[in-house]
Amino acid sequence: MFFYPKIVNSFKGYDRALFLKDVFAGLTVGVVALPLAMAFAIASGLKPEAGIFTAIIAGGFIALLGGSRVQIGGPAGAFIVIVYGIVDRYGVSNLLLATAMSGIFLFLMGVFRLGTLVRFIPIAVIIGFTNGIAFLIGLSQIKEFFGLSIAKMPAEFFNAIHALYAAADTLNPFALTLALASLAILVIWRVFQSRLGWLGHIPGTVIAMIFATIITAAFSLPVDTIGSRFGGIPSGLPSFEWIPINWSTSQFVITPALTLALLGAIESLLCARVADGLIHDRHNSNQELMAQGIANFICPFFGGMPATGTIARTVTNIQSGATTPIAGIVHSLTLLIIVLLAAPLAKEIPLACLAAILMYVAWNMGEWKKFFELRQFRLPYRLTMLSVFFLTVILDLTVAVQVGLLLAFVTFIYRISSLSRCERTNTHDFPELENQQGKIDAYRIYGAIFFGAVKLVETIEDNLPSDALILDLKNVIYIDSSGMEAILELNRLCKANQIKLIICGLEHQPHGISVRSGFIESLAPNCLFANLKNGIEAALSNTEATF
């Protein structure tokens, strides 16, 4: 079925007990999402309400229309670097346009059933840009973590390093102490969370945020807060506004929009796969992409930012007992109620605490141990991962992914071509070929005959026999157009030299392309056999045949 949300068939055997589990899970993950949504928005150069509104709207649509039963959608750390760069270069209005465009791209990816193609991105590329993004998130939070006086953090890596170095003497000891205390709470809470009974259900991010807010308000600490920087968050519902389109710059956000769409697709489908493993279910990747597309198209009209599936909140949802998309909907409603009833309390939340939360998120987001395991992998894998990492950090995520995919494709082509081989038939297996070398030659080809391995056929051309050439293609699994052209050229060369070309063992795809290309028709009569033995017998019985 073209459009079939997972929620439609999630209620078989659904009862009051499962409903209560979903409600509890939704309440829990809603509380977890609150500090993360604000932190992601602020780190992206936006107001905190942009993250909250995105979590409410996108989270609801992704749960209602998505292809996973338990996935939680909302703003994600992976978008921070890209969003901050778009805001810095093109402004907030064009970020809204890019987000809406990314929603269209995501929806079209789902419509054209491209969900499975995302899985073809090599793991080295995914780890490289994930670690690069995590590093940049940590770097972007140094300013708030240390309370440095920097008017605006540059988006470029070297400029950011220079700005941090230049502002090193403006360190705020109160902000640093608050950030370190918040980070300590996050680490300690995670270590002892399983031993705290019912208190363990409260996320460490909420504990750290409450602690830091109380300390800041009680002692009137001279640190930046949401209230001092942004004036707090609105206590009402977001209003619908048309996205302003600036035609002079909108053409430049197509590439960032594609990047947002690709990254959103990767993040959401990876998250869905993780969820599948935890609940022993299977998500619909194309339906998930369509839901992500709808959510990202709608969010900008309410001042939202890009959204995707979030692994940390999805895992929290599952561990809290969620079984259906109802939990995701409750998560959105929980955030909505918090905004409506408790928005004034957010004014005292210190930015240093949110920076500590993001530092913690960045550390857990990166797969740092993979760098220490690089020695066990081959050079191409190492080169791909490190290239993507450093290009993500120093240049741009789009460039990093493009270069990473190029390196991965070149490596793949080289590896596949090296696995393809051509061997002269052993006279021990076919003694009838004894003393026939130079007159009747037989070759066995293994692997794939494609543009990266046509040299196998060209090598045969350089050593043609006088009477008959036998090719056993039984072990050839694939022939592309370049490989087929090389075989056709070999056939023309054999005809020109009055050499009989005998083909054996054509099966499946190689046989299909041989028919479509006209190669089968171009062969002389009685030159196509099911196996090598019959081909050799035919060559020996009629070595004087002419065309």
Short mmCIF file of N, CA and C in Angstrom, two decimals, residues 383-545:
data_model
loop_
_atom_site.label_atom_id
_atom_site.label_comp_id
_atom_site.label_asym_id
_atom_site.label_seq_id
_atom_site.Cartn_x
_atom_site.Cartn_y
_atom_site.Cartn_z
N LEU A 383 41.20 5.40 5.56
CA LEU A 383 41.27 6.65 4.80
C LEU A 383 39.89 7.26 4.62
N THR A 384 38.88 6.43 4.35
CA THR A 384 37.52 6.93 4.16
C THR A 384 36.98 7.55 5.44
N MET A 385 37.10 6.83 6.56
CA MET A 385 36.56 7.32 7.82
C MET A 385 37.24 8.60 8.27
N LEU A 386 38.57 8.63 8.22
CA LEU A 386 39.31 9.81 8.68
C LEU A 386 39.09 11.00 7.75
N SER A 387 38.98 10.74 6.45
CA SER A 387 38.73 11.83 5.50
C SER A 387 37.38 12.48 5.77
N VAL A 388 36.36 11.65 5.97
CA VAL A 388 35.02 12.19 6.24
C VAL A 388 35.02 12.96 7.56
N PHE A 389 35.70 12.41 8.57
CA PHE A 389 35.75 13.09 9.87
C PHE A 389 36.39 14.47 9.76
N PHE A 390 37.58 14.53 9.19
CA PHE A 390 38.31 15.80 9.13
C PHE A 390 37.65 16.79 8.18
N LEU A 391 37.07 16.31 7.08
CA LEU A 391 36.38 17.21 6.17
C LEU A 391 35.11 17.76 6.80
N THR A 392 34.42 16.93 7.59
CA THR A 392 33.24 17.41 8.31
C THR A 392 33.61 18.51 9.28
N VAL A 393 34.71 18.32 9.99
CA VAL A 393 35.15 19.29 11.01
C VAL A 393 35.67 20.56 10.36
N ILE A 394 36.51 20.41 9.35
CA ILE A 394 37.24 21.57 8.82
C ILE A 394 36.47 22.28 7.71
N LEU A 395 35.81 21.51 6.84
CA LEU A 395 35.14 22.14 5.70
C LEU A 395 33.63 22.14 5.84
N ASP A 396 33.01 21.04 5.42
CA ASP A 396 31.56 21.03 5.33
C ASP A 396 31.08 19.59 5.27
N LEU A 397 29.92 19.33 5.88
CA LEU A 397 29.39 17.98 5.89
C LEU A 397 29.09 17.48 4.49
N THR A 398 28.55 18.34 3.63
CA THR A 398 28.22 17.93 2.27
C THR A 398 29.45 17.47 1.52
N VAL A 399 30.52 18.26 1.60
CA VAL A 399 31.78 17.89 0.95
C VAL A 399 32.30 16.58 1.54
N ALA A 400 32.21 16.46 2.86
CA ALA A 400 32.73 15.27 3.53
C ALA A 400 32.02 14.01 3.05
N VAL A 401 30.69 14.06 2.96
CA VAL A 401 29.93 12.89 2.52
C VAL A 401 30.22 12.58 1.05
N GLN A 402 30.33 13.62 0.22
CA GLN A 402 30.63 13.40 -1.19
C GLN A 402 31.98 12.73 -1.37
N VAL A 403 33.00 13.26 -0.68
CA VAL A 403 34.34 12.67 -0.78
C VAL A 403 34.34 11.26 -0.19
N GLY A 404 33.64 11.08 0.94
CA GLY A 404 33.58 9.76 1.56
C GLY A 404 32.94 8.73 0.65
N LEU A 405 31.82 9.10 0.01
CA LEU A 405 31.16 8.18 -0.91
C LEU A 405 32.04 7.88 -2.12
N LEU A 406 32.74 8.91 -2.61
CA LEU A 406 33.64 8.70 -3.75
C LEU A 406 34.74 7.70 -3.38
N LEU A 407 35.37 7.92 -2.23
CA LEU A 407 36.42 7.00 -1.77
C LEU A 407 35.87 5.60 -1.58
N ALA A 408 34.68 5.51 -1.00
CA ALA A 408 34.07 4.20 -0.76
C ALA A 408 33.77 3.49 -2.07
N PHE A 409 33.25 4.24 -3.07
CA PHE A 409 32.92 3.64 -4.36
C PHE A 409 34.18 3.18 -5.09
N VAL A 410 35.22 4.01 -5.06
CA VAL A 410 36.47 3.63 -5.71
C VAL A 410 37.04 2.38 -5.05
N THR A 411 37.00 2.35 -3.72
CA THR A 411 37.49 1.18 -2.99
C THR A 411 36.67 -0.06 -3.35
N PHE A 412 35.35 0.11 -3.41
CA PHE A 412 34.49 -1.03 -3.75
C PHE A 412 34.78 -1.56 -5.15
N ILE A 413 34.91 -0.64 -6.09
CA ILE A 413 35.20 -1.05 -7.47
C ILE A 413 36.53 -1.80 -7.54
N TYR A 414 37.53 -1.27 -6.82
CA TYR A 414 38.84 -1.92 -6.83
C TYR A 414 38.76 -3.32 -6.21
N ARG A 415 38.03 -3.43 -5.08
CA ARG A 415 37.94 -4.72 -4.41
C ARG A 415 37.19 -5.74 -5.28
N ILE A 416 36.09 -5.32 -5.90
CA ILE A 416 35.33 -6.24 -6.73
C ILE A 416 36.14 -6.66 -7.95
N SER A 417 36.82 -5.69 -8.55
CA SER A 417 37.63 -6.03 -9.73
C SER A 417 38.77 -6.96 -9.37
N SER A 418 39.32 -6.83 -8.16
CA SER A 418 40.41 -7.71 -7.74
C SER A 418 39.92 -9.12 -7.44
N LEU A 419 38.62 -9.24 -7.12
CA LEU A 419 38.04 -10.56 -6.86
C LEU A 419 37.69 -11.29 -8.16
N SER A 420 37.53 -10.53 -9.25
CA SER A 420 37.27 -11.15 -10.55
C SER A 420 38.59 -11.64 -11.13
N ARG A 421 38.56 -12.84 -11.71
CA ARG A 421 39.81 -13.38 -12.24
C ARG A 421 39.52 -14.27 -13.46
N CYS A 422 40.56 -14.48 -14.22
CA CYS A 422 40.48 -15.32 -15.42
C CYS A 422 41.61 -16.34 -15.36
N GLU A 423 41.27 -17.63 -15.50
CA GLU A 423 42.27 -18.69 -15.40
C GLU A 423 42.21 -19.60 -16.62
N ARG A 424 43.39 -19.96 -17.12
CA ARG A 424 43.44 -20.93 -18.21
C ARG A 424 43.07 -22.31 -17.66
N THR A 425 42.26 -23.04 -18.40
CA THR A 425 41.79 -24.34 -17.93
C THR A 425 42.94 -25.30 -17.74
N ASN A 426 42.92 -26.00 -16.62
CA ASN A 426 43.98 -26.95 -16.26
C ASN A 426 43.84 -28.24 -17.09
N THR A 427 44.92 -28.64 -17.73
CA THR A 427 44.90 -29.87 -18.54
C THR A 427 44.77 -31.11 -17.67
N HIS A 428 45.02 -30.97 -16.37
CA HIS A 428 44.82 -32.10 -15.47
C HIS A 428 43.34 -32.44 -15.35
N ASP A 429 42.49 -31.40 -15.38
CA ASP A 429 41.04 -31.61 -15.32
C ASP A 429 40.48 -32.02 -16.67
N PHE A 430 41.11 -31.53 -17.75
CA PHE A 430 40.64 -31.84 -19.11
C PHE A 430 41.85 -32.31 -19.93
N PRO A 431 42.22 -33.58 -19.77
CA PRO A 431 43.42 -34.11 -20.47
C PRO A 431 43.31 -34.05 -21.99
N GLU A 432 42.08 -33.98 -22.52
CA GLU A 432 41.91 -33.91 -23.97
C GLU A 432 42.50 -32.63 -24.56
N LEU A 433 42.77 -31.64 -23.72
CA LEU A 433 43.38 -30.40 -24.19
C LEU A 433 44.90 -30.48 -24.22
N GLU A 434 45.44 -31.62 -23.81
CA GLU A 434 46.89 -31.80 -23.83
C GLU A 434 47.40 -31.65 -25.26
N ASN A 435 48.44 -30.89 -25.43
CA ASN A 435 49.07 -30.63 -26.73
C ASN A 435 48.20 -29.78 -27.67
N GLN A 436 47.14 -29.17 -27.12
CA GLN A 436 46.28 -28.30 -27.93
C GLN A 436 46.54 -26.81 -27.69
N GLN A 437 47.44 -26.50 -26.76
CA GLN A 437 47.67 -25.10 -26.43
C GLN A 437 48.16 -24.34 -27.65
N GLY A 438 47.58 -23.21 -27.88
CA GLY A 438 47.90 -22.41 -29.06
C GLY A 438 46.94 -22.65 -30.19
N LYS A 439 46.29 -23.84 -30.19
CA LYS A 439 45.28 -24.15 -31.20
C LYS A 439 43.88 -24.00 -30.60
N ILE A 440 43.68 -24.67 -29.44
CA ILE A 440 42.41 -24.56 -28.72
C ILE A 440 42.72 -24.15 -27.29
N ASP A 441 42.29 -22.97 -26.91
CA ASP A 441 42.53 -22.47 -25.54
C ASP A 441 41.18 -22.31 -24.83
N ALA A 442 41.15 -22.73 -23.57
CA ALA A 442 39.93 -22.62 -22.76
C ALA A 442 40.23 -21.81 -21.50
N TYR A 443 39.33 -20.89 -21.18
CA TYR A 443 39.50 -20.03 -20.00
C TYR A 443 38.25 -20.10 -19.13
N ARG A 444 38.49 -20.05 -17.84
CA ARG A 444 37.39 -19.92 -16.89
C ARG A 444 37.47 -18.53 -16.26
N ILE A 445 36.33 -17.81 -16.29
CA ILE A 445 36.27 -16.46 -15.70
C ILE A 445 35.38 -16.52 -14.46
N TYR A 446 35.85 -15.85 -13.40
CA TYR A 446 35.13 -15.83 -12.12
C TYR A 446 34.80 -14.40 -11.72
N GLY A 447 33.66 -14.23 -11.06
CA GLY A 447 33.31 -12.91 -10.51
C GLY A 447 32.40 -12.12 -11.43
N ALA A 448 32.78 -10.86 -11.67
CA ALA A 448 31.96 -9.95 -12.47
C ALA A 448 32.81 -9.37 -13.59
N ILE A 449 32.21 -9.29 -14.78
CA ILE A 449 32.88 -8.63 -15.91
C ILE A 449 32.20 -7.27 -16.06
N PHE A 450 32.80 -6.26 -15.46
CA PHE A 450 32.23 -4.92 -15.51
C PHE A 450 33.33 -3.94 -15.87
N PHE A 451 33.00 -2.64 -15.87
CA PHE A 451 33.95 -1.65 -16.38
C PHE A 451 35.28 -1.66 -15.62
N GLY A 452 35.25 -2.16 -14.37
CA GLY A 452 36.49 -2.22 -13.60
C GLY A 452 37.27 -3.49 -13.83
N ALA A 453 36.72 -4.42 -14.61
CA ALA A 453 37.40 -5.71 -14.79
C ALA A 453 37.46 -6.14 -16.26
N VAL A 454 37.28 -5.22 -17.19
CA VAL A 454 37.32 -5.58 -18.61
C VAL A 454 38.73 -6.00 -19.04
N LYS A 455 39.72 -5.70 -18.20
CA LYS A 455 41.09 -6.11 -18.53
C LYS A 455 41.21 -7.63 -18.64
N LEU A 456 40.30 -8.35 -17.96
CA LEU A 456 40.32 -9.82 -18.05
C LEU A 456 40.10 -10.27 -19.48
N VAL A 457 39.12 -9.64 -20.17
CA VAL A 457 38.83 -9.99 -21.56
C VAL A 457 39.94 -9.48 -22.47
N GLU A 458 40.47 -8.29 -22.17
CA GLU A 458 41.53 -7.72 -22.99
C GLU A 458 42.80 -8.56 -22.92
N THR A 459 43.06 -9.19 -21.78
CA THR A 459 44.22 -10.08 -21.65
C THR A 459 44.09 -11.28 -22.57
N ILE A 460 42.87 -11.81 -22.71
CA ILE A 460 42.63 -12.94 -23.61
C ILE A 460 42.87 -12.53 -25.05
N GLU A 461 42.48 -11.29 -25.40
CA GLU A 461 42.67 -10.81 -26.77
C GLU A 461 44.15 -10.80 -27.17
N ASP A 462 45.02 -10.60 -26.21
CA ASP A 462 46.45 -10.54 -26.51
C ASP A 462 47.07 -11.91 -26.73
N ASN A 463 46.31 -12.98 -26.44
CA ASN A 463 46.88 -14.34 -26.57
C ASN A 463 45.87 -15.27 -27.23
N LEU A 464 45.40 -14.90 -28.42
CA LEU A 464 44.39 -15.70 -29.09
C LEU A 464 44.99 -16.97 -29.69
N PRO A 465 44.23 -18.09 -29.61
CA PRO A 465 44.69 -19.34 -30.26
C PRO A 465 44.45 -19.28 -31.77
N SER A 466 44.82 -20.31 -32.47
CA SER A 466 44.67 -20.31 -33.93
C SER A 466 43.34 -20.85 -34.40
N ASP A 467 42.74 -21.80 -33.61
CA ASP A 467 41.53 -22.47 -34.09
C ASP A 467 40.27 -22.12 -33.29
N ALA A 468 40.31 -22.31 -31.98
CA ALA A 468 39.09 -22.13 -31.19
C ALA A 468 39.42 -21.54 -29.82
N LEU A 469 38.55 -20.64 -29.37
CA LEU A 469 38.68 -20.03 -28.04
C LEU A 469 37.41 -20.37 -27.25
N ILE A 470 37.60 -20.96 -26.08
CA ILE A 470 36.47 -21.38 -25.25
C ILE A 470 36.46 -20.55 -23.97
N LEU A 471 35.30 -19.94 -23.69
CA LEU A 471 35.13 -19.16 -22.45
C LEU A 471 34.07 -19.83 -21.59
N ASP A 472 34.46 -20.21 -20.38
CA ASP A 472 33.51 -20.77 -19.43
C ASP A 472 33.05 -19.65 -18.49
N LEU A 473 31.79 -19.23 -18.63
CA LEU A 473 31.25 -18.11 -17.85
C LEU A 473 30.30 -18.59 -16.75
N LYS A 474 30.39 -19.87 -16.39
CA LYS A 474 29.49 -20.42 -15.39
C LYS A 474 29.61 -19.69 -14.05
N ASN A 475 30.82 -19.23 -13.70
CA ASN A 475 31.06 -18.58 -12.40
C ASN A 475 31.03 -17.06 -12.49
N VAL A 476 30.51 -16.53 -13.61
CA VAL A 476 30.35 -15.09 -13.75
C VAL A 476 28.94 -14.73 -13.26
N ILE A 477 28.88 -13.87 -12.25
CA ILE A 477 27.58 -13.52 -11.66
C ILE A 477 26.98 -12.25 -12.26
N TYR A 478 27.81 -11.46 -12.93
CA TYR A 478 27.30 -10.18 -13.44
C TYR A 478 28.16 -9.69 -14.59
N ILE A 479 27.50 -9.17 -15.61
CA ILE A 479 28.18 -8.52 -16.73
C ILE A 479 27.47 -7.20 -16.99
N ASP A 480 28.21 -6.09 -16.98
CA ASP A 480 27.59 -4.80 -17.28
C ASP A 480 27.79 -4.46 -18.75
N SER A 481 27.34 -3.29 -19.17
CA SER A 481 27.40 -2.93 -20.59
C SER A 481 28.84 -2.82 -21.07
N SER A 482 29.74 -2.33 -20.19
CA SER A 482 31.15 -2.23 -20.59
C SER A 482 31.75 -3.62 -20.77
N GLY A 483 31.41 -4.53 -19.86
CA GLY A 483 31.91 -5.90 -19.98
C GLY A 483 31.36 -6.58 -21.21
N MET A 484 30.07 -6.33 -21.51
CA MET A 484 29.46 -6.93 -22.69
C MET A 484 30.09 -6.40 -23.96
N GLU A 485 30.40 -5.10 -23.96
CA GLU A 485 31.06 -4.51 -25.13
C GLU A 485 32.43 -5.13 -25.35
N ALA A 486 33.15 -5.42 -24.26
CA ALA A 486 34.47 -6.06 -24.37
C ALA A 486 34.34 -7.47 -24.95
N ILE A 487 33.30 -8.20 -24.55
CA ILE A 487 33.08 -9.55 -25.08
C ILE A 487 32.69 -9.49 -26.55
N LEU A 488 31.84 -8.52 -26.91
CA LEU A 488 31.48 -8.35 -28.33
C LEU A 488 32.69 -8.02 -29.18
N GLU A 489 33.58 -7.18 -28.64
CA GLU A 489 34.81 -6.85 -29.37
C GLU A 489 35.68 -8.08 -29.53
N LEU A 490 35.74 -8.92 -28.49
CA LEU A 490 36.49 -10.17 -28.58
C LEU A 490 35.90 -11.07 -29.66
N ASN A 491 34.58 -11.11 -29.74
CA ASN A 491 33.92 -11.93 -30.76
C ASN A 491 34.25 -11.41 -32.17
N ARG A 492 34.24 -10.08 -32.34
CA ARG A 492 34.59 -9.51 -33.65
C ARG A 492 36.03 -9.83 -34.02
N LEU A 493 36.90 -9.76 -33.02
CA LEU A 493 38.32 -10.06 -33.27
C LEU A 493 38.51 -11.53 -33.66
N CYS A 494 37.76 -12.42 -33.00
CA CYS A 494 37.85 -13.84 -33.33
C CYS A 494 37.35 -14.11 -34.75
N LYS A 495 36.26 -13.46 -35.15
CA LYS A 495 35.74 -13.64 -36.51
C LYS A 495 36.74 -13.13 -37.53
N ALA A 496 37.37 -12.01 -37.24
CA ALA A 496 38.34 -11.44 -38.18
C ALA A 496 39.52 -12.37 -38.39
N ASN A 497 39.86 -13.16 -37.36
CA ASN A 497 41.01 -14.08 -37.45
C ASN A 497 40.58 -15.52 -37.67
N GLN A 498 39.28 -15.71 -38.01
CA GLN A 498 38.71 -17.03 -38.29
C GLN A 498 38.95 -18.00 -37.13
N ILE A 499 38.70 -17.49 -35.93
CA ILE A 499 38.80 -18.30 -34.71
C ILE A 499 37.39 -18.55 -34.20
N LYS A 500 37.09 -19.80 -33.86
CA LYS A 500 35.76 -20.13 -33.38
C LYS A 500 35.67 -19.78 -31.89
N LEU A 501 34.70 -18.90 -31.54
CA LEU A 501 34.48 -18.52 -30.14
C LEU A 501 33.33 -19.34 -29.58
N ILE A 502 33.63 -20.10 -28.52
CA ILE A 502 32.63 -20.97 -27.90
C ILE A 502 32.37 -20.47 -26.48
N ILE A 503 31.09 -20.29 -26.17
CA ILE A 503 30.69 -19.78 -24.86
C ILE A 503 29.99 -20.90 -24.08
N CYS A 504 30.37 -21.06 -22.81
CA CYS A 504 29.80 -22.12 -21.98
C CYS A 504 29.26 -21.54 -20.66
N GLY A 505 28.15 -22.12 -20.17
CA GLY A 505 27.69 -21.84 -18.82
C GLY A 505 27.01 -20.51 -18.59
N LEU A 506 26.44 -19.90 -19.61
CA LEU A 506 25.74 -18.62 -19.40
C LEU A 506 24.48 -18.83 -18.57
N GLU A 507 24.35 -18.10 -17.46
CA GLU A 507 23.17 -18.25 -16.61
C GLU A 507 22.69 -16.89 -16.11
N HIS A 508 21.40 -16.80 -15.84
CA HIS A 508 20.77 -15.65 -15.18
C HIS A 508 21.13 -14.32 -15.83
N GLN A 509 21.69 -13.39 -15.06
CA GLN A 509 21.94 -12.03 -15.57
C GLN A 509 22.88 -12.01 -16.76
N PRO A 510 24.01 -12.75 -16.74
CA PRO A 510 24.88 -12.77 -17.93
C PRO A 510 24.16 -13.24 -19.20
N HIS A 511 23.27 -14.23 -19.05
CA HIS A 511 22.52 -14.70 -20.22
C HIS A 511 21.55 -13.63 -20.70
N GLY A 512 20.90 -12.94 -19.76
CA GLY A 512 19.96 -11.90 -20.13
C GLY A 512 20.60 -10.77 -20.91
N ILE A 513 21.74 -10.26 -20.45
CA ILE A 513 22.38 -9.15 -21.16
C ILE A 513 22.98 -9.63 -22.48
N SER A 514 23.36 -10.93 -22.57
CA SER A 514 23.88 -11.47 -23.82
C SER A 514 22.80 -11.51 -24.89
N VAL A 515 21.57 -11.79 -24.46
CA VAL A 515 20.44 -11.80 -25.40
C VAL A 515 20.09 -10.38 -25.83
N ARG A 516 19.99 -9.46 -24.83
CA ARG A 516 19.59 -8.09 -25.15
C ARG A 516 20.61 -7.36 -26.02
N SER A 517 21.89 -7.68 -25.86
CA SER A 517 22.93 -6.99 -26.62
C SER A 517 23.12 -7.57 -28.02
N GLY A 518 22.47 -8.72 -28.30
CA GLY A 518 22.63 -9.36 -29.61
C GLY A 518 23.84 -10.26 -29.69
N PHE A 519 24.52 -10.48 -28.56
CA PHE A 519 25.73 -11.31 -28.59
C PHE A 519 25.41 -12.75 -28.95
N ILE A 520 24.31 -13.28 -28.40
CA ILE A 520 23.94 -14.67 -28.70
C ILE A 520 23.71 -14.87 -30.19
N GLU A 521 23.01 -13.90 -30.81
CA GLU A 521 22.73 -14.01 -32.24
C GLU A 521 24.00 -13.89 -33.09
N SER A 522 25.00 -13.16 -32.55
CA SER A 522 26.22 -12.95 -33.33
C SER A 522 27.15 -14.16 -33.32
N LEU A 523 26.90 -15.11 -32.42
CA LEU A 523 27.75 -16.29 -32.36
C LEU A 523 27.48 -17.22 -33.55
N ALA A 524 28.49 -17.95 -33.96
CA ALA A 524 28.32 -18.93 -35.03
C ALA A 524 27.45 -20.08 -34.53
N PRO A 525 26.86 -20.86 -35.40
CA PRO A 525 26.04 -22.00 -34.98
C PRO A 525 26.84 -22.98 -34.12
N ASN A 526 26.16 -23.61 -33.18
CA ASN A 526 26.76 -24.61 -32.30
C ASN A 526 27.96 -24.08 -31.54
N CYS A 527 27.81 -22.86 -31.02
CA CYS A 527 28.91 -22.27 -30.24
C CYS A 527 28.46 -21.90 -28.81
N LEU A 528 27.28 -22.36 -28.40
CA LEU A 528 26.76 -22.05 -27.06
C LEU A 528 26.42 -23.36 -26.37
N PHE A 529 27.10 -23.60 -25.21
CA PHE A 529 26.92 -24.88 -24.51
C PHE A 529 26.67 -24.64 -23.03
N ALA A 530 26.04 -25.65 -22.42
CA ALA A 530 25.66 -25.54 -21.01
C ALA A 530 26.85 -25.67 -20.07
N ASN A 531 27.89 -26.40 -20.50
CA ASN A 531 29.04 -26.59 -19.63
C ASN A 531 30.33 -26.65 -20.43
N LEU A 532 31.44 -26.56 -19.74
CA LEU A 532 32.75 -26.49 -20.38
C LEU A 532 33.11 -27.79 -21.09
N LYS A 533 32.72 -28.91 -20.51
CA LYS A 533 33.07 -30.21 -21.12
C LYS A 533 32.49 -30.34 -22.52
N ASN A 534 31.22 -29.97 -22.68
CA ASN A 534 30.59 -30.05 -24.01
C ASN A 534 31.24 -29.07 -24.98
N GLY A 535 31.63 -27.91 -24.50
CA GLY A 535 32.29 -26.93 -25.35
C GLY A 535 33.63 -27.42 -25.85
N ILE A 536 34.40 -28.08 -24.99
CA ILE A 536 35.70 -28.61 -25.41
C ILE A 536 35.52 -29.73 -26.43
N GLU A 537 34.53 -30.60 -26.22
CA GLU A 537 34.27 -31.69 -27.17
C GLU A 537 33.91 -31.15 -28.54
N ALA A 538 33.10 -30.08 -28.56
CA ALA A 538 32.70 -29.47 -29.83
C ALA A 538 33.91 -28.86 -30.54
N ALA A 539 34.79 -28.22 -29.79
CA ALA A 539 35.97 -27.59 -30.38
C ALA A 539 36.91 -28.63 -30.96
N LEU A 540 37.09 -29.75 -30.27
CA LEU A 540 37.99 -30.81 -30.75
C LEU A 540 37.44 -31.52 -31.97
N SER A 541 36.11 -31.65 -32.05
CA SER A 541 35.51 -32.38 -33.16
C SER A 541 35.44 -31.55 -34.44
N ASN A 542 35.58 -30.25 -34.32
CA ASN A 542 35.42 -29.43 -35.51
C ASN A 542 36.36 -28.23 -35.47
N THR A 543 37.63 -28.48 -35.34
CA THR A 543 38.59 -27.37 -35.27
C THR A 543 38.80 -26.71 -36.61
N GLU A 544 38.28 -27.31 -37.66
CA GLU A 544 38.48 -26.73 -38.98
C GLU A 544 37.29 -25.89 -39.43
N ALA A 545 36.34 -25.67 -38.51
CA ALA A 545 35.13 -24.93 -38.91
C ALA A 545 35.47 -23.50 -39.30
#
